[in-house]
Amino acid sequence: MTTATTTTISQHVFYGDDGDPETSISLSVIENMKEEYGLFVWPCSVILAEYVWQHRSRFRGSTILELGAGTSLPGLVAAKVGANVTLTDDSSKAEVLENMTRVCELNNLNCNVMGLTWGVWDATIFDLRPNIILGADVLYDSTAFDDLFATVSFLLQNAPDAVFITTYHNRSGHHLIEFLMVKWGLKCVKLVDGFSFLPSRKASLLSGNIQLVEIVLSSGKSAE
């Protein structure tokens, strides 16, 4: 049995002040859709990438780690505005990791690409000390929630002033993420509607109840 494969390259534009093309950026993303999974740009990724772009002065010069990066749009934006970016996805997903490398090359961006499986404590994770951790639509599989939050908690303990910024579909209310934060010693310092800052030209193409949340250690410093 053969598996249908469709590979496309999508363009993603982030507009400068008043839509000025001279202060805008464009990124190309390789999307590879197969019958058994889709490696494509999800709405949560578009919203998180836009957030990074609109707060680019905060990200410029920072050390960024993207979890479950997939097509990596938020991390690519961070790299484009001058951050030191490491893109990660499950260590078993060789094809996804290879695609991440190709996307970086396509956009002439020098990002680190590495396998990082949530809840697995191999040597590489101990050396990671990001200022900002990104995760777009990483709260989709409830069986992986504890592994994800264990990993985030570990990374934040390694860098206590760091923050985890994630976008997610609010399918069952904020109480679930609140429960996980309490369980893993974390707290929310910012919660916004993902569509509240999204340009209308992008919002019209997306749907869903998407939230953006910033999370820190309970004993850590609040994000501004």
Backbone as a ProteinNet text record, in pm:
[ID]
protein_1_A
[PRIMARY]
MTTATTTTISQHVFYGDDGDPETSISLSVIENMKEEYGLFVWPCSVILAEYVWQHRSRFRGSTILELGAGTSLPGLVAAKVGANVTLTDDSSKAEVLENMTRVCELNNLNCNVMGLTWGVWDATIFDLRPNIILGADVLYDSTAFDDLFATVSFLLQNAPDAVFITTYHNRSGHHLIEFLMVKWGLKCVKLVDGFSFLPSRKASLLSGNIQLVEIVLSSGKSAE
[TERTIARY]
85.1	0	88.6	65.4	143.3	73.4	153.4	100.2	107	-6.4	-10.3	66.2	151.5	231.3	213.1	186.8	175.8	266.6	366.8	459.7	438.6	420.3	402	490.9	511.1	583	487.1	456.8	365.9	445.7	389.2	453.1	378.3	453.4	394.4	456.4	372	418.7	380.2	473.9	451	476.8	371.1	372.9	427.1	505.4	557.7	452.7	495.7	402.9	327.9	195.6	108.9	126	164.5	178.7	295.3	391.8	507.6	585.8	595	666.5	815.4	871.4	1014.6	1044.8	945.7	966.9	892.8	849.9	782.9	882.8	848	930.5	842.7	905.3	835.2	915.5	846.6	910.4	843.8	924	873.6	876	767.7	757.1	722.6	798.6	771.3	666.4	551.8	444.3	431.7	424.7	423.1	306.2	201.4	80.3	72.4	59.3	45.3	-85.7	-121	-246.5	-243.2	-126	-123	-91.2	-42.2	-19.6	-0.7	-12.5	5.8	115.3	216.3	321.6	289.5	201.2	160.4	141.8	120.2	113.9	-26.2	-35.8	-162.8	-197.8	-326.2	-366.2	-291.7	-269.7	-197	-56.2	3.9	138.9	137.5	36.4	22.7	7.6	-74.6	-100.4	23.5	93.7	214.2	323.2	336	434.9	404.9	277.9	239	271.3	250.9	282.8	432.7	514.1	658.8	694.5	633.3	662	622.6	504.8	458.1	537	603.7	687.2	835.1	871.8	1005.8	1119.7	1099.4	1206.4	1235.9	1134.8	1152.7	1231.8	1213.5	1276.5	1416.3	1442.5	1572.3	1685	1782	1895.1	1870	1747.1	1714	1751.3	1760.1	1781.5	1645.6	1604.2	1468.7	1473.5	1382	1364.8	1219.8	1197.4	1060.9	1039.5	936.9	900.2	795.9	805.7	708	695.9	809.9	811.7	742.6	753.2	689.4	739.5	651	691.9	765.5	763.2	857	833.3	714.9	694.1	726.7	681.4	717.1	868.1	937.4	1082.2	1153.9	1102.3	1161.6	1148.3	1032	1013.9	1113	1127.3	1221.6	1363.5	1402.6	1535.9	1551.5	1444.8	1448.4	1468.4	1417.9	1430	1552.8	1636.7	1765.4	1780.4	1695.1	1708.9	1800.6	1856.5	1934.2	1837.4	1801.8	1687.3	1729.5	1670.7	1680.6	1540.9	1525.3	1398.2	1402.4	1298.7	1296.6	1164.2	1170.5	1050.7	1089.5	991.3	1014	1132.9	1221	1343.5	1315.8	1198	1164.4	1114.9	1089.3	1031.1	1141.3	1216.9	1330.4	1288.1	1175.1	1129.7	1093.7	1033.7	998.9	1125.1	1223.3	1349	1423.3	1421	1485.6	1414.7	1282.3	1206.3	1239.4	1257.1	1294.4	1427.4	1522.4	1652.9	1640.2	1558.1	1537.9	1471.4	1375.2	1306.8	1404.3	1491.9	1592.7	1683.3	1726.1	1811.8	1738.1	1610.6	1530.2	1519.6	1517.7	1503.9	1636.7	1746.3	1880	1890.6	1837.7	1841.5	1926.7	2006.1	2097.7	2038.9	1946.4	1885.9	1946.6	1952.4	1987.6	1862.4	1878.9	1768	1806.5	1720.4	1753.7	1628.2	1644.2	1535.8	1523.5	1401.2	1374.7	1238.4	1239.2	1115.9	1072.8	950.6	901.6	904.7	954.2	958.8	1076.3	1165.8	1286.1	1407.2	1483.9	1593	1726.6	1752.9	1881.8	1978.7	2103.1	2208.9	2180.6	2115.3	2100.3	2014.8	1913.8	1821.7	1888.3	1992.1	2056.3	2136.2	2170.7	2248.6	2161.8	2030.1	1940.7	1899.6	1927.6	1888	1828.6	1711.7	1649.3	1593	1586.4	1514.8	1364.3	1329.6	1188.5	1167.3	1065.2	1026.6	896	890.7	770.9	707.6	575.9	506	370.5	352.6	226.4	147.3	27	-62.4	3.1	75.8	137.7	42.8	-72.6	-171.3	-286	-253.9	-357	-377.2	-278.7	-286.8	-278.6	-392.1	-397.1	-301.6	-266.8	-175	-32.4	-4.3	130.4	141.9	31.1	32.4	135.5	138.2	230.7	376.2	404.7	542	581.4	487.4	514.4	543.2	454.6	471.6	590.2	623.4	745.2	868	867.2	978.6	987.1	873	870.7	917.4	867.4	906.6	1056.7	1112	1256.6	1335.8	1293.7	1364.1	1355.5	1240	1224.6	1306.4	1321.4	1406	1553.4	1590.2	1727.9	1755.6	1651.2	1663.3	1545	1555	1439.5	1372.9	1441.2	1379.3	1313.7	1312.9	1257.3	1104.6	1043.9	898.7	860.8	750	694	571.9	575	463.7	403.1	275.3	211.3	74.2	34.4	-99.8	-169.1	-297.9	-370.3	-517.8	-580.8	-725.6	-793.6	-874.1	-941	-1066.3	-1045	-1155	-1233.1	-1167.4	-1234	-1220.6	-1193	-1181	-1039.5	-1010	-875.1	-843.7	-947	-924.4	-823.6	-816.2	-722.5	-578.9	-548.3	-412.2	-379.8	-480.4	-458.9	-421.3	-489.1	-458.9	-314.8	-273.3	-137.8	-32.5	-62.6	33	52.5	-57.1	-46.8	31.7	0.9	67	217.2	261.8	404.1	471.5	408.2	471.2	487.8	388.4	394.7	277.5	285.3	173.6	161.1	38.4	8.4	30.6	102.3	123.4	59.9	8.6	-60.5	-149	-274.1	-368	-447.7	-438.6	-509.2	-576.2	-679.4	-745.6	-650.1	-624	-529.8	-569	-699.2	-744.8	-742.9	-716.6	-724.9	-615.5	-503.5	-392.4	-360.9	-437.9	-411.3	-467.1	-387.5	-439.8	-561.5	-656.2	-781.7	-759.9	-658.2	-632.4	-593.8	-536	-501.8	-616	-680.2	-788.7	-902.8	-926.4	-1036.5	-1013.1	-888.4	-854.7	-852.4	-869.5	-859	-989.8	-1002.6	-1120.6	-1081.5	-1169.8	-1144.6	-1131.5	-1134.8	-1115.8	-972.8	-883	-740	-691.1	-625.8	-572.3	-420.1	-364.5	-219	-192.5	-101.1	-71.3	79.4	120.9	260.7	269.4	364.6	375.6	517.5	528.8	658.8	654	769.4	773.6	692.4	625.3	544.4	628.4	753.9	841.7	927.1	904.9	987.9	935.2	1005.7	971	865.2	766.3	659.6	710.4	654.6	688.3	619	677.3	619.6	522.8
-119.1	0	124	216.1	338.8	448.3	539.7	649.8	777.7	843.5	967.1	1076.6	1145.6	1252.1	1378.4	1487.3	1615.4	1714.7	1762.9	1859.3	1994.5	2096.1	2231.4	2326	2444.3	2549	2666.5	2698.5	2808.9	2932.3	3048.6	3175.6	3242.1	3294.8	3357.4	3495.6	3597	3735.6	3796.5	3869	3940.2	4087.6	4165.8	4303.4	4399.2	4495.6	4600.1	4705.3	4814.5	4921.9	4972.5	4979.1	5029.6	4950.7	4822.1	4737.7	4772.7	4848.3	4891.4	4769.5	4744.6	4627.2	4627.3	4745.3	4752.8	4704.9	4704.1	4655.5	4524.1	4460.5	4331.1	4218.7	4097.5	3981.1	3872.2	3785.6	3672.3	3545.4	3439.6	3311.5	3202.8	3108.7	2995.1	2870.3	2794.1	2673	2555.2	2448.1	2325.3	2246.4	2224.6	2148	2013.5	1907.8	1772.9	1697.6	1677.5	1613.2	1468.1	1379.5	1236.9	1186.4	1066.4	1009.6	988.4	949.9	914.1	1032.6	1140.5	1259.2	1378.5	1496.3	1616.2	1703.4	1731.2	1823.5	1956.2	2031.6	2157.3	2263.7	2385.7	2498.8	2507.9	2476.7	2479.9	2623.2	2653.1	2788.1	2836	2746.6	2786.7	2834.4	2776.5	2816.6	2955.4	2982	3114.9	3221.8	3193.8	3291.4	3313	3205.8	3221.3	3293.5	3263.9	3332	3481.6	3515.7	3657	3726.7	3656.8	3711.8	3740.3	3645.9	3666.2	3789.3	3801.2	3914.5	4047.3	4052.2	4177.3	4215.9	4118.7	4145.8	4120	4148.9	4111.6	4174.9	4292.7	4352.7	4269.1	4199.8	4110.8	3985.4	3939.3	3814.6	3836.2	3954.4	3982	3962.4	3877.4	3851.5	3747.5	3695.8	3595	3454.9	3363.2	3222.2	3152.6	3100.5	3047	2896.4	2824.8	2681.7	2658.2	2598.9	2564	2414.5	2378.3	2239	2195.3	2068.5	2016.8	2106.7	2150.1	2260.2	2227.2	2103.5	2070	2158.1	2237	2326	2450.3	2474.9	2567.7	2715.6	2755.7	2895.7	2994.4	2971.1	3066	3077.8	2965	2967.4	3034.7	3015.8	3081	3233.3	3280.4	3424.3	3476.7	3403.5	3444.9	3453.6	3354.8	3357.1	3474.3	3502.8	3611.2	3747.1	3762.8	3891.7	3897.6	3793.9	3802.1	3720.9	3619.8	3532.1	3414	3354.8	3231.3	3115.7	3043.2	2951.9	2805.6	2722.7	2577.6	2522.2	2450.6	2389.2	2241.8	2193.4	2053.6	1987.7	1858	1774.9	1636.1	1548.5	1413.3	1346.9	1289	1228.3	1116.4	1054.5	943.2	990.1	1119	1171.7	1225.5	1133.8	1173.4	1259.5	1226.8	1302.2	1446.1	1463.6	1597.8	1678.3	1617.1	1686.3	1723.3	1634.2	1664.8	1780.4	1783.5	1892	2025.9	2024.1	2145.3	2200.1	2111.4	2153.5	2213.8	2151	2203.1	2340.9	2359.4	2488.5	2597.7	2566.4	2664.3	2702.4	2602.9	2629.9	2711.7	2681.7	2752.6	2901.2	2932.8	3071.6	3135.1	3062.7	3113.6	3151.2	3064.7	3087.4	2980.6	3022.4	2931.9	2892	2797.4	2745.9	2610.4	2580.2	2445	2357.9	2237	2141.7	2016.4	1972.9	1854.8	1779.3	1650.9	1569.4	1587.8	1608.6	1620.5	1558.8	1446	1375.4	1413.6	1462.4	1507.2	1393.2	1423.1	1324.8	1230.8	1250.7	1167.7	1253.8	1207.2	1288.6	1240.3	1273.1	1236.7	1353.5	1333.6	1430.4	1569.3	1577.2	1706.2	1805.1	1756.2	1847.5	1920.7	1861.7	1922.6	2047.6	2061.9	2177.8	2292.4	2272.7	2374.6	2474.6	2601.2	2707.3	2825.6	2805.1	2911.2	3022.2	3142.7	3252.1	3237.4	3188.4	3175	3038.2	2965.6	2837.9	2860.2	2815.9	2829.7	2693.3	2690.9	2567.5	2598.7	2566.4	2592.7	2462.1	2461.6	2345.3	2218.7	2232.9	2115.8	2050.1	2113.7	2056.9	1994	1891.3	1825.9	1680.5	1616.5	1475	1465	1435.9	1437.6	1336.4	1229.8	1130.8	1184	1294.6	1352.1	1475	1517.8	1642.6	1640.5	1530.4	1525	1525.3	1453.8	1453.9	1593.4	1662.1	1798.3	1890.3	1889.9	1981.7	1943.7	1815.3	1775.3	1833.7	1830	1885.1	2035.8	2103.6	2249.9	2289	2219.1	2248.9	2232	2125.7	2102	2214.2	2254.2	2360.2	2493.3	2523.6	2647.7	2645.7	2529.7	2520.3	2539.4	2496.6	2517.2	2664.8	2738.2	2880.8	2951.3	2980.9	3026.1	3154	3237.2	3360.4	3340.8	3217.2	3188.9	3183.5	3184.2	3180.4	3083.4	3014.3	2924.3	2992.5	3014.1	3077.8	2975.8	2947.5	2845.5	2891.6	2845.1	2865.9	2731.1	2728.9	2601.6	2624.4	2522.3	2524.6	2500.8	2595.4	2586.9	2500.4	2371	2277	2244	2247.1	2201.8	2303	2427.7	2529.4	2539	2650.4	2675.8	2592.9	2528.1	2457.5	2344.6	2280.3	2169.6	2218.5	2326.7	2378.6	2434.4	2488.6	2536.8	2420.7	2307.5	2189.4	2143.4	2141.2	2097.2	2193.8	2323.3	2420.7	2402.9	2384.6	2363.8	2236.1	2131.1	2002.3	2011.4	2092.5	2098.8	2226.2	2295.7	2410.4	2530.4	2553.1	2663.1	2757.3	2875.3	2969.6	3048.5	3092.9	3173.7	3320.6	3391.6	3535.4	3618.2	3550.4	3621.7	3524.4	3564.1	3481.8	3573.2	3550.1	3635.9	3550.8	3606.8	3546.7	3556.3	3444	3443	3530.1	3556.6	3638.6	3788.8	3822.5	3962.7	4048.8	3989	4065.4	4024.2	3930	3879	3975	4014	4101.3	4038.6	4122	4072.1	3986.8	4018.6	3941.4	3796.9	3774.3	3638.4	3575.2	3653.9	3601.4	3545.6	3606.6	3563.6	3425.3	3378.5	3247.3	3136.3	3173.8	3076.7	3067.3	2961.6	2945.7	2873	2877.4	2808.1	2904.8	2849.5	2926	2901.7	2988.8	2967.9	3068.1	3016.1	3097.7	3102.4	3212.8	3223	3246.1	3168.4	3178.1	3183.2	3265.6	3270.4	3208.7	3117.7	3037.8	3046.8	3062.3	3066.5	2975.1	2955.2	2884.1	2961.3	2890.6	2955.8	3048.4	3011	3092.8	3187.5	3185.7	3265.5	3405.6	3481.4	3620.9	3626.5	3709.5	3723.8	3788.4	3744.2	3807.8	3943.4	4032.7	4165.6	4166.4
0	0	0	-88.1	-93.8	-14.5	38	116.8	35.8	21.5	-55.3	17	-55.1	2.9	-79.2	-12.3	-78.9	-7	-76.7	-19.3	-85.3	-3.1	-53.1	26.9	-27.9	44.9	62.4	187.8	216.8	258.1	229	262.4	378.2	472.4	589.8	608.3	597.3	603.8	737.7	795.8	921.3	893.4	909.5	862.1	966.8	919.3	1005.9	1035.3	1091.8	1128	1005.5	1019.7	912.2	782.2	794.9	676.3	587.6	640.2	561.5	514.6	383	333.3	368.5	389.2	419.6	561.3	648.4	784.6	808.8	702.9	712.8	686.1	729.2	699.4	637.5	561.8	501	525.1	561.9	587.2	502.8	456.4	378.2	465.7	461	542.1	451.9	466.3	392	468.1	404	465.5	393.5	470.9	415.2	476.1	397.7	447.6	401.5	497.2	468.3	526.6	487.5	535.7	686.3	741.4	882.6	974.2	920.2	1002.6	911.6	971.3	891.4	949.1	869.8	909.7	842.4	906.9	847	955.2	912.2	1004.1	1066.2	1195	1265.8	1307	1329.4	1373.3	1497.8	1594.5	1715.5	1683.1	1581.6	1540.9	1477.9	1397.2	1335	1443.2	1543.5	1649.6	1736	1772.9	1853.7	1775.6	1647.6	1564	1555.8	1543.1	1538.5	1671	1781.3	1913.3	1924.5	1878.1	1878.3	1795.1	1677.1	1589	1653.4	1713.7	1772.4	1897.5	1959.9	2077.2	2045.3	1922.2	1874.1	1953	2010.5	2090	2214.6	2265.6	2381	2343.6	2220.7	2176.8	2120.1	2067.9	2006	2108.1	2073.6	2160.5	2267.6	2277.6	2377.8	2329.9	2424.1	2393.2	2397.7	2283.5	2267.2	2243.1	2306.1	2281.9	2242.9	2125.5	2086.9	2104.5	2181	2204	2102.4	2058	1962.5	1841.8	1788.6	1691.8	1559.8	1511.7	1384.6	1271.4	1213.5	1104.3	1155.2	1286.6	1352.5	1326.7	1285.2	1249.2	1363.2	1487.9	1594.2	1614.6	1614.6	1631.9	1516.5	1396.5	1279.1	1289.4	1335.4	1353.2	1457.5	1567.5	1671.7	1616.8	1536.3	1476.3	1380.5	1306.5	1208.1	1274.7	1396.8	1465.4	1556.1	1550	1618.4	1745.1	1764.3	1880.8	1847.9	1952.1	1940.8	1964.6	1858.6	1863.1	1851.3	1938	1926.7	1901.8	1792.2	1755.7	1793.8	1859.7	1901.5	1866	1849.1	1837.8	1885	1893.2	1945.1	1876	1955.6	1902.3	1803	1811.7	1722.3	1586.2	1570.7	1446.9	1355.3	1297.2	1214	1095.8	1035.5	918.8	955.9	1073.3	1119.4	1146.1	1212.3	1242.9	1114.6	1017.1	888.5	818.8	827.7	766.3	833.2	965	1037.2	987.3	964.8	913.3	774.8	690.3	554.7	556.8	647.3	656.3	700.5	792.8	835.5	718.8	642.4	527	422.7	402.6	303.6	336.2	466.7	510.1	551	525.2	559.7	707.2	792.9	936.6	1003.6	1098.3	1166.8	1302.3	1300.1	1422.9	1457.3	1586.2	1628.5	1616.7	1566.9	1556.3	1633.4	1724.4	1804.3	1845.2	1868.3	1920	2070.6	2117.1	2260.6	2287	2352.9	2385.5	2526	2540.1	2670.3	2771.6	2890.3	2997.4	2990.7	2895.8	2882.2	2919.7	3016.2	3069.2	3014.1	2886	2829.1	2848	2805.2	2835.4	2779.6	2663	2595.8	2675.3	2744.7	2812.4	2928.7	2986.3	3102.7	3065.7	2939.4	2894.7	2843.1	2840.5	2785.3	2893.4	2867	2961	2883.5	2826.8	2746.9	2833.9	2777.6	2842.8	2821.7	2701.9	2665.4	2600	2645.9	2587.7	2512.1	2389	2306.9	2282.9	2272	2237.8	2176.6	2050.1	1980.8	1967.4	2022.2	2013.7	2068.8	2179	2242.1	2342.8	2369.3	2461.6	2382.9	2306	2225.2	2263.2	2323.8	2360	2511.6	2574.6	2721.4	2784.3	2712.9	2768.3	2777.5	2708.5	2709.1	2798.3	2860.1	2937.4	3050.3	3127	3240	3192.9	3085.8	3032.6	2984.9	2919.8	2874	2991.8	3091.6	3203.3	3291.1	3299	3370.1	3301.1	3167.4	3090.4	3106.5	3095.4	3110.9	3250.9	3352.9	3490.2	3509.5	3454.2	3463.7	3398	3277.8	3205.2	3279.7	3337.6	3412.8	3541	3602.8	3721.8	3686.7	3565.3	3518.3	3490.8	3455.5	3424.9	3491.3	3621.1	3699.6	3651.6	3574.8	3524.8	3388.2	3340.1	3207.6	3213.1	3094.2	3082.9	2971	2988.8	2887.7	2827.8	2696.3	2625.7	2530.4	2549.3	2466.8	2420.1	2303.6	2251	2242	2273.5	2273.5	2246	2190.3	2169.9	2304.5	2345	2474.6	2461.5	2452.8	2427.3	2553.4	2667.8	2790.6	2903.9	2870.4	2973.3	3027.7	3092.2	3142.5	3267.2	3326.1	3451.9	3438.1	3320.7	3302.1	3310.6	3239.7	3242.9	3381.6	3450.1	3587.5	3679.1	3663.8	3743.7	3720.6	3593.1	3560.5	3614.7	3609.8	3662.4	3812.6	3885.2	4029.5	4059.2	3985.4	4007.4	3989.8	3891.8	3860.1	3910.3	4003.8	4067.1	3976.3	3890.3	3794.4	3815.6	3756.9	3765.3	3635.7	3609.7	3491.9	3525.1	3438.5	3458.9	3348.8	3245.2	3137.3	3063.3	3036.1	2961.1	2870	2739.7	2644.5	2536.6	2477.4	2362.1	2242.9	2178.9	2068.9	1951.8	1937.1	1825.2	1857.7	1983.1	2024.7	1963.9	1925.5	1868.6	1724.6	1672	1538.2	1432.9	1333.2	1226.5	1160.1	1120.5	1065.6	942.3	863.2	741.1	772.1	890.5	932.4	1011.5	1095.4	1178.2	1093	977.6	891.8	833	836.6	779.9	884.6	1012	1120.6	1197.3	1274.6	1359.2	1486.7	1583.8	1709.3	1825.2	1946.2	2068.8	2116	2076.3	2101.1	2205.1	2307.7	2415.4	2407.1	2452.8	2471.3	2618.9	2674.5	2817	2837.5	2933.9	2976	3114.8	3132.8	3254.6	3309.3	3440.9	3509.2	3630.4	3693.6	3820.7	3924.5	4012.5	4115.9	4202.6	4225.6	4307.7	4224.4	4090.3	4000.5	3983.6	3901.4	3874	3766	3782.8	3684.3	3557.3	3442.8	3315.7	3308.3	3235.5	3218.9	3102.6
[MASK]
++++++++++++++++++++++++++++++++++++++++++++++++++++++++++++++++++++++++++++++++++++++++++++++++++++++++++++++++++++++++++++++++++++++++++++++++++++++++++++++++++++++++++++++++++++++++++++++++++++++++++++++++++++++++++++++++

